[in-house]
Amino acid sequence: MKQTLLDLMRMSRICRMVLATCLGSFILVIFYFQSMFQPVMRRNPFAAEGCCRKGSRNALQELYNPTQVSAEFSAAAVLHQARRDQVADTCRAHSVSSRKRRVLTPSDLKHLVVDEEHELIYCYVPKVACTNWKRVMMVLSGRGKYSDPMEIPSNEAHVPTNLKTLNQYSIADINHRLKSYLKFLFVREPFERLVSAYRNKFTLRYNTSFHKRYGTKIVRRYRKNATTEALQSGADVKFQEFAEYLVDPGTHREAPLNEHWQTVYSLCHPCHIHYDLVGKYETLEEDANYVLKLAGVGNSLRFPTYAKSTRTTDQMAAMFFNNISSLQQGQLYQLYKLDFLMFNYSIPSYLKLQ
């Protein structure tokens, strides 16, 4: 009997030891798996307590699923959805002319500036505040090299190596960024932009490179009895001659238009690339600062103001268009028609269409 009791006590101790060993092993297994998964969770940029991104959310997430709830943000969201819808509707309605090419190549993406730090892609359009936007992108992507956009000289903002563009990536990296980054562009009333380009490139003395490259060609082709000086310098191109150059089929056969007067849909390909935000020159500061708020830098960086006294206005555009024929006016409208429709600009009242 005593032997039986001793055997039972011995077995009970063994069972307790086995149970304790199993429980300890189970706890170790739990800690092991926790140690495996915890680093992954900390690296997750979508987690609530991400370590490195501002608010651990990128601008694209903030646009479509905002954490900032306010009347201002709600109104902006409605406005930009309407602008996106306008672009999509125009692309569908004019699919033949807007999608002449089914596939884009990397060379078509040279206007798309990439900011890796804040996951932004900006398609720059000349004569739509692009100098200041390039300055801002240099501040955003400069990793502390710049803090004030206006301290960056304008010529430095246009140095190609100072900003990275989407065409410099591999096809896989291009597709990833087009899917994951917030893509935006800024547009302007097409004829105001056109007149602004003409005034800047052909009426200012310092733009000798444009005078030589384009002015001499325009004078030679479209000016009767041109003087030797005009043929050599190309410095006094008339707007009527510039318009004739733009609508000449031969101009389009020899090369794409210069970026300063090329259409927005040809520069940024909005029927092939889904832009999340379409900002407008007419509401530049509000739209630009909305982008910066989405990127999480709205409290530390503001978009530079611009000199309103020197900008090309609707009245100024009307003055220049009154100096060309109704035929040329109609031809220019056809050239920029998709920009008018896509970005919801009405036909100018001064236009005399046949």
GROMACS .gro file of C-alpha atoms in nm:
model
  354
    1MET     CA    1   0.000   0.000   0.000
    2LYS     CA    2   0.282   0.237   0.099
    3GLN     CA    3   0.463   0.152  -0.221
    4THR     CA    4   0.151   0.235  -0.422
    5LEU     CA    5   0.118   0.577  -0.253
    6LEU     CA    6   0.485   0.653  -0.317
    7ASP     CA    7   0.442   0.561  -0.681
    8LEU     CA    8   0.137   0.787  -0.713
    9MET     CA    9   0.318   1.084  -0.552
   10ARG     CA   10   0.616   1.029  -0.780
   11MET     CA   11   0.389   1.027  -1.086
   12SER     CA   12   0.214   1.344  -0.964
   13ARG     CA   13   0.549   1.527  -0.937
   14ILE     CA   14   0.643   1.413  -1.285
   15CYS     CA   15   0.308   1.534  -1.424
   16ARG     CA   16   0.355   1.873  -1.260
   17MET     CA   17   0.707   1.902  -1.405
   18VAL     CA   18   0.584   1.805  -1.750
   19LEU     CA   19   0.296   2.053  -1.724
   20ALA     CA   20   0.529   2.331  -1.611
   21THR     CA   21   0.772   2.251  -1.893
   22CYS     CA   22   0.491   2.253  -2.153
   23LEU     CA   23   0.349   2.579  -2.020
   24GLY     CA   24   0.692   2.740  -2.027
   25SER     CA   25   0.748   2.623  -2.383
   26PHE     CA   26   0.407   2.761  -2.486
   27ILE     CA   27   0.493   3.101  -2.339
   28LEU     CA   28   0.830   3.099  -2.518
   29VAL     CA   29   0.654   3.017  -2.845
   30ILE     CA   30   0.418   3.313  -2.793
   31PHE     CA   31   0.707   3.551  -2.725
   32TYR     CA   32   0.894   3.414  -3.025
   33PHE     CA   33   0.610   3.484  -3.262
   34GLN     CA   34   0.555   3.827  -3.106
   35SER     CA   35   0.919   3.913  -3.163
   36MET     CA   36   0.884   3.802  -3.524
   37PHE     CA   37   0.575   4.011  -3.601
   38GLN     CA   38   0.633   4.322  -3.393
   39PRO     CA   39   0.911   4.464  -3.618
   40VAL     CA   40   0.690   4.412  -3.923
   41MET     CA   41   0.410   4.599  -3.753
   42ARG     CA   42   0.641   4.887  -3.663
   43ARG     CA   43   0.758   4.916  -4.023
   44ASN     CA   44   0.402   4.921  -4.158
   45PRO     CA   45   0.347   5.277  -4.294
   46PHE     CA   46  -0.030   5.233  -4.258
   47ALA     CA   47  -0.015   5.161  -3.883
   48ALA     CA   48  -0.147   5.427  -3.650
   49GLU     CA   49   0.192   5.481  -3.486
   50GLY     CA   50   0.423   5.467  -3.789
   51CYS     CA   51   0.773   5.583  -3.716
   52CYS     CA   52   0.886   5.788  -4.012
   53ARG     CA   53   0.609   5.946  -4.217
   54LYS     CA   54   0.419   6.255  -4.112
   55GLY     CA   55   0.103   6.108  -3.965
   56SER     CA   56   0.212   5.771  -4.116
   57ARG     CA   57  -0.024   5.838  -4.412
   58ASN     CA   58   0.071   5.959  -4.755
   59ALA     CA   59  -0.102   6.236  -4.948
   60LEU     CA   60  -0.301   5.993  -5.162
   61GLN     CA   61  -0.456   5.830  -4.855
   62GLU     CA   62  -0.529   6.168  -4.701
   63LEU     CA   63  -0.708   6.284  -5.017
   64TYR     CA   64  -0.943   5.987  -5.054
   65ASN     CA   65  -0.979   5.895  -4.685
   66PRO     CA   66  -0.911   6.220  -4.495
   67THR     CA   67  -0.837   6.239  -4.124
   68GLN     CA   68  -0.883   6.617  -4.129
   69VAL     CA   69  -1.256   6.680  -4.112
   70SER     CA   70  -1.350   7.043  -4.174
   71ALA     CA   71  -1.577   7.248  -4.396
   72GLU     CA   72  -1.272   7.367  -4.591
   73PHE     CA   73  -1.148   7.014  -4.659
   74SER     CA   74  -1.495   6.888  -4.746
   75ALA     CA   75  -1.549   7.171  -4.996
   76ALA     CA   76  -1.207   7.109  -5.150
   77ALA     CA   77  -1.280   6.737  -5.184
   78VAL     CA   78  -1.606   6.806  -5.367
   79LEU     CA   79  -1.438   7.061  -5.596
   80HIS     CA   80  -1.153   6.833  -5.695
   81GLN     CA   81  -1.385   6.537  -5.751
   82ALA     CA   82  -1.580   6.754  -5.995
   83ARG     CA   83  -1.258   6.846  -6.175
   84ARG     CA   84  -1.155   6.480  -6.198
   85ASP     CA   85  -1.499   6.394  -6.338
   86GLN     CA   86  -1.470   6.672  -6.596
   87VAL     CA   87  -1.139   6.532  -6.723
   88ALA     CA   88  -1.274   6.175  -6.735
   89ASP     CA   89  -1.595   6.280  -6.916
   90THR     CA   90  -1.398   6.477  -7.177
   91CYS     CA   91  -1.161   6.185  -7.236
   92ARG     CA   92  -1.456   5.951  -7.291
   93ALA     CA   93  -1.640   6.194  -7.518
   94HIS     CA   94  -1.332   6.263  -7.732
   95SER     CA   95  -1.164   5.925  -7.711
   96VAL     CA   96  -1.042   5.927  -8.071
   97SER     CA   97  -0.859   6.260  -8.052
   98SER     CA   98  -0.755   6.240  -7.685
   99ARG     CA   99  -0.617   5.885  -7.706
  100LYS     CA  100  -0.431   5.890  -8.035
  101ARG     CA  101  -0.166   5.678  -7.864
  102ARG     CA  102  -0.274   5.378  -7.659
  103VAL     CA  103   0.051   5.335  -7.464
  104LEU     CA  104   0.286   5.592  -7.314
  105THR     CA  105   0.662   5.548  -7.324
  106PRO     CA  106   0.905   5.670  -7.056
  107SER     CA  107   0.994   5.968  -7.278
  108ASP     CA  108   0.634   6.088  -7.243
  109LEU     CA  109   0.686   6.120  -6.868
  110LYS     CA  110   0.965   6.378  -6.862
  111HIS     CA  111   0.731   6.648  -6.727
  112LEU     CA  112   0.632   6.442  -6.423
  113VAL     CA  113   0.846   6.546  -6.127
  114VAL     CA  114   0.875   6.293  -5.841
  115ASP     CA  115   0.909   6.365  -5.470
  116GLU     CA  116   0.994   6.035  -5.301
  117GLU     CA  117   0.986   6.177  -4.949
  118HIS     CA  118   0.619   6.278  -4.962
  119GLU     CA  119   0.510   6.043  -5.245
  120LEU     CA  120   0.401   6.315  -5.486
  121ILE     CA  121   0.411   6.337  -5.865
  122TYR     CA  122   0.371   6.681  -6.020
  123CYS     CA  123   0.330   6.735  -6.395
  124TYR     CA  124   0.468   7.078  -6.466
  125VAL     CA  125   0.306   7.298  -6.730
  126PRO     CA  126   0.511   7.603  -6.836
  127LYS     CA  127   0.339   7.939  -6.778
  128VAL     CA  128   0.128   7.794  -6.495
  129ALA     CA  129   0.344   7.886  -6.194
  130CYS     CA  130   0.580   7.601  -6.277
  131THR     CA  131   0.892   7.787  -6.157
  132ASN     CA  132   0.748   7.824  -5.808
  133TRP     CA  133   0.617   7.468  -5.808
  134LYS     CA  134   0.963   7.341  -5.903
  135ARG     CA  135   1.107   7.546  -5.617
  136VAL     CA  136   0.857   7.388  -5.379
  137MET     CA  137   0.937   7.040  -5.508
  138MET     CA  138   1.307   7.109  -5.451
  139VAL     CA  139   1.229   7.200  -5.089
  140LEU     CA  140   1.012   6.890  -5.043
  141SER     CA  141   1.257   6.647  -5.198
  142GLY     CA  142   1.580   6.817  -5.089
  143ARG     CA  143   1.606   6.640  -4.750
  144GLY     CA  144   1.673   6.965  -4.566
  145LYS     CA  145   1.897   7.123  -4.828
  146TYR     CA  146   1.640   7.400  -4.887
  147SER     CA  147   1.383   7.553  -4.652
  148ASP     CA  148   1.251   7.860  -4.835
  149PRO     CA  149   1.138   7.819  -5.199
  150MET     CA  150   1.203   8.184  -5.281
  151GLU     CA  151   1.569   8.152  -5.183
  152ILE     CA  152   1.616   7.923  -5.484
  153PRO     CA  153   1.709   8.125  -5.797
  154SER     CA  154   1.461   8.078  -6.081
  155ASN     CA  155   1.729   7.949  -6.319
  156GLU     CA  156   1.834   7.685  -6.064
  157ALA     CA  157   1.475   7.562  -6.043
  158HIS     CA  158   1.490   7.473  -6.413
  159VAL     CA  159   1.818   7.278  -6.398
  160PRO     CA  160   1.708   6.923  -6.495
  161THR     CA  161   1.939   6.747  -6.249
  162ASN     CA  162   1.787   6.929  -5.950
  163LEU     CA  163   1.465   6.729  -5.974
  164LYS     CA  164   1.395   6.366  -6.056
  165THR     CA  165   1.138   6.292  -6.325
  166LEU     CA  166   0.933   5.978  -6.374
  167ASN     CA  167   1.100   5.882  -6.703
  168GLN     CA  168   1.422   5.810  -6.509
  169TYR     CA  169   1.269   5.505  -6.338
  170SER     CA  170   1.227   5.145  -6.454
  171ILE     CA  171   0.889   5.041  -6.598
  172ALA     CA  172   0.802   4.855  -6.276
  173ASP     CA  173   0.894   5.156  -6.061
  174ILE     CA  174   0.699   5.390  -6.289
  175ASN     CA  175   0.386   5.177  -6.255
  176HIS     CA  176   0.427   5.151  -5.878
  177ARG     CA  177   0.455   5.528  -5.836
  178LEU     CA  178   0.166   5.602  -6.071
  179LYS     CA  179  -0.048   5.372  -5.858
  180SER     CA  180   0.071   5.473  -5.510
  181TYR     CA  181   0.167   5.843  -5.525
  182LEU     CA  182  -0.061   6.147  -5.537
  183LYS     CA  183  -0.049   6.288  -5.891
  184PHE     CA  184  -0.136   6.650  -5.959
  185LEU     CA  185  -0.103   6.923  -6.221
  186PHE     CA  186  -0.195   7.289  -6.252
  187VAL     CA  187  -0.374   7.435  -6.554
  188ARG     CA  188  -0.467   7.779  -6.684
  189GLU     CA  189  -0.713   7.936  -6.927
  190PRO     CA  190  -0.551   7.819  -7.254
  191PHE     CA  191  -0.540   8.153  -7.438
  192GLU     CA  192  -0.413   8.344  -7.134
  193ARG     CA  193  -0.135   8.085  -7.110
  194LEU     CA  194  -0.064   8.118  -7.483
  195VAL     CA  195  -0.042   8.498  -7.473
  196SER     CA  196   0.173   8.476  -7.159
  197ALA     CA  197   0.415   8.247  -7.344
  198TYR     CA  198   0.426   8.484  -7.643
  199ARG     CA  199   0.491   8.789  -7.425
  200ASN     CA  200   0.763   8.614  -7.228
  201LYS     CA  201   0.947   8.449  -7.516
  202PHE     CA  202   0.910   8.701  -7.798
  203THR     CA  203   0.872   9.050  -7.650
  204LEU     CA  204   1.150   9.048  -7.390
  205ARG     CA  205   1.499   9.136  -7.508
  206TYR     CA  206   1.681   8.880  -7.293
  207ASN     CA  207   1.517   8.575  -7.451
  208THR     CA  208   1.762   8.566  -7.739
  209SER     CA  209   1.769   8.186  -7.749
  210PHE     CA  210   1.398   8.178  -7.836
  211HIS     CA  211   1.443   8.463  -8.083
  212LYS     CA  212   1.715   8.267  -8.262
  213ARG     CA  213   1.553   7.924  -8.247
  214TYR     CA  214   1.192   8.017  -8.322
  215GLY     CA  215   1.177   8.388  -8.404
  216THR     CA  216   1.403   8.372  -8.708
  217LYS     CA  217   1.208   8.074  -8.844
  218ILE     CA  218   0.873   8.248  -8.794
  219VAL     CA  219   0.989   8.573  -8.958
  220ARG     CA  220   1.138   8.384  -9.253
  221ARG     CA  221   0.820   8.186  -9.315
  222TYR     CA  222   0.541   8.433  -9.248
  223ARG     CA  223   0.672   8.789  -9.297
  224LYS     CA  224   0.677   8.939  -9.640
  225ASN     CA  225   0.967   9.170  -9.719
  226ALA     CA  226   1.137   9.101  -9.386
  227THR     CA  227   1.448   9.308  -9.317
  228THR     CA  228   1.788   9.147  -9.291
  229GLU     CA  229   1.805   9.242  -8.923
  230ALA     CA  230   1.468   9.076  -8.850
  231LEU     CA  231   1.572   8.762  -9.036
  232GLN     CA  232   1.893   8.743  -8.835
  233SER     CA  233   1.767   8.832  -8.488
  234GLY     CA  234   1.403   8.711  -8.485
  235ALA     CA  235   1.347   8.956  -8.201
  236ASP     CA  236   1.027   9.126  -8.315
  237VAL     CA  237   0.783   8.843  -8.392
  238LYS     CA  238   0.425   8.971  -8.417
  239PHE     CA  239   0.145   8.778  -8.245
  240GLN     CA  240  -0.028   8.730  -8.581
  241GLU     CA  241   0.290   8.564  -8.714
  242PHE     CA  242   0.316   8.349  -8.402
  243ALA     CA  243  -0.048   8.239  -8.447
  244GLU     CA  244   0.017   8.154  -8.812
  245TYR     CA  245   0.316   7.943  -8.707
  246LEU     CA  246   0.106   7.753  -8.450
  247VAL     CA  247  -0.178   7.661  -8.685
  248ASP     CA  248   0.048   7.573  -8.980
  249PRO     CA  249   0.028   7.193  -9.042
  250GLY     CA  250   0.396   7.204  -9.140
  251THR     CA  251   0.489   7.315  -8.788
  252HIS     CA  252   0.328   7.003  -8.641
  253ARG     CA  253   0.486   6.774  -8.898
  254GLU     CA  254   0.841   6.886  -8.831
  255ALA     CA  255   0.842   6.850  -8.448
  256PRO     CA  256   0.623   6.864  -8.138
  257LEU     CA  257   0.537   7.215  -8.021
  258ASN     CA  258   0.764   7.376  -7.765
  259GLU     CA  259   0.654   7.301  -7.409
  260HIS     CA  260   0.568   7.668  -7.343
  261TRP     CA  261   0.284   7.657  -7.598
  262GLN     CA  262   0.219   7.286  -7.619
  263THR     CA  263  -0.126   7.174  -7.505
  264VAL     CA  264  -0.163   7.047  -7.149
  265TYR     CA  265  -0.313   6.717  -7.263
  266SER     CA  266  -0.002   6.657  -7.476
  267LEU     CA  267   0.239   6.745  -7.193
  268CYS     CA  268   0.070   6.559  -6.907
  269HIS     CA  269  -0.145   6.295  -7.084
  270PRO     CA  270  -0.450   6.322  -6.853
  271CYS     CA  271  -0.643   6.067  -7.059
  272HIS     CA  272  -0.375   5.806  -6.987
  273ILE     CA  273  -0.270   5.911  -6.636
  274HIS     CA  274  -0.531   5.949  -6.362
  275TYR     CA  275  -0.454   6.279  -6.189
  276ASP     CA  276  -0.583   6.296  -5.834
  277LEU     CA  277  -0.580   6.676  -5.823
  278VAL     CA  278  -0.622   6.938  -6.095
  279GLY     CA  279  -0.521   7.276  -5.960
  280LYS     CA  280  -0.598   7.599  -6.143
  281TYR     CA  281  -0.396   7.915  -6.191
  282GLU     CA  282  -0.706   8.116  -6.110
  283THR     CA  283  -0.716   7.961  -5.760
  284LEU     CA  284  -0.344   7.897  -5.737
  285GLU     CA  285  -0.273   7.968  -5.370
  286GLU     CA  286  -0.577   7.782  -5.235
  287ASP     CA  287  -0.517   7.475  -5.455
  288ALA     CA  288  -0.141   7.471  -5.398
  289ASN     CA  289  -0.170   7.495  -5.022
  290TYR     CA  290  -0.434   7.219  -5.025
  291VAL     CA  291  -0.175   6.991  -5.189
  292LEU     CA  292   0.080   7.084  -4.923
  293LYS     CA  293  -0.171   7.011  -4.645
  294LEU     CA  294  -0.243   6.671  -4.793
  295ALA     CA  295   0.132   6.604  -4.798
  296GLY     CA  296   0.149   6.686  -4.427
  297VAL     CA  297   0.365   6.998  -4.462
  298GLY     CA  298   0.096   7.267  -4.465
  299ASN     CA  299   0.210   7.410  -4.129
  300SER     CA  300   0.575   7.445  -4.229
  301LEU     CA  301   0.561   7.532  -4.599
  302ARG     CA  302   0.344   7.776  -4.791
  303PHE     CA  303   0.324   7.820  -5.166
  304PRO     CA  304   0.496   8.144  -5.277
  305THR     CA  305   0.273   8.433  -5.377
  306TYR     CA  306   0.311   8.571  -5.728
  307ALA     CA  307   0.315   8.920  -5.881
  308LYS     CA  308  -0.042   8.977  -5.995
  309SER     CA  309   0.053   9.307  -6.159
  310THR     CA  310   0.259   9.135  -6.429
  311ARG     CA  311   0.037   8.838  -6.509
  312THR     CA  312  -0.142   8.802  -6.841
  313THR     CA  313  -0.514   8.864  -6.793
  314ASP     CA  314  -0.824   8.787  -6.995
  315GLN     CA  315  -0.837   9.151  -7.108
  316MET     CA  316  -0.479   9.134  -7.227
  317ALA     CA  317  -0.545   8.810  -7.418
  318ALA     CA  318  -0.847   8.976  -7.583
  319MET     CA  319  -0.627   9.262  -7.700
  320PHE     CA  320  -0.384   9.024  -7.873
  321PHE     CA  321  -0.659   8.810  -8.026
  322ASN     CA  322  -0.828   9.116  -8.173
  323ASN     CA  323  -0.520   9.154  -8.393
  324ILE     CA  324  -0.566   8.820  -8.570
  325SER     CA  325  -0.831   8.706  -8.814
  326SER     CA  326  -1.144   8.515  -8.713
  327LEU     CA  327  -1.007   8.224  -8.919
  328GLN     CA  328  -0.690   8.213  -8.709
  329GLN     CA  329  -0.894   8.249  -8.391
  330GLY     CA  330  -1.099   7.946  -8.488
  331GLN     CA  331  -0.789   7.745  -8.580
  332LEU     CA  332  -0.626   7.827  -8.248
  333TYR     CA  333  -0.940   7.724  -8.062
  334GLN     CA  334  -0.938   7.389  -8.242
  335LEU     CA  335  -0.574   7.342  -8.144
  336TYR     CA  336  -0.645   7.403  -7.775
  337LYS     CA  337  -1.003   7.275  -7.771
  338LEU     CA  338  -0.935   6.972  -7.552
  339ASP     CA  339  -0.769   7.191  -7.290
  340PHE     CA  340  -1.074   7.417  -7.286
  341LEU     CA  341  -1.313   7.124  -7.247
  342MET     CA  342  -1.106   6.904  -7.018
  343PHE     CA  343  -1.044   7.174  -6.761
  344ASN     CA  344  -1.384   7.342  -6.790
  345TYR     CA  345  -1.287   7.673  -6.947
  346SER     CA  346  -1.560   7.844  -7.148
  347ILE     CA  347  -1.506   7.986  -7.497
  348PRO     CA  348  -1.376   8.344  -7.450
  349SER     CA  349  -1.635   8.611  -7.522
  350TYR     CA  350  -1.391   8.800  -7.746
  351LEU     CA  351  -1.349   8.503  -7.982
  352LYS     CA  352  -1.507   8.545  -8.326
  353LEU     CA  353  -1.562   8.188  -8.439
  354GLN     CA  354  -1.680   8.132  -8.798
   0.00000   0.00000   0.00000
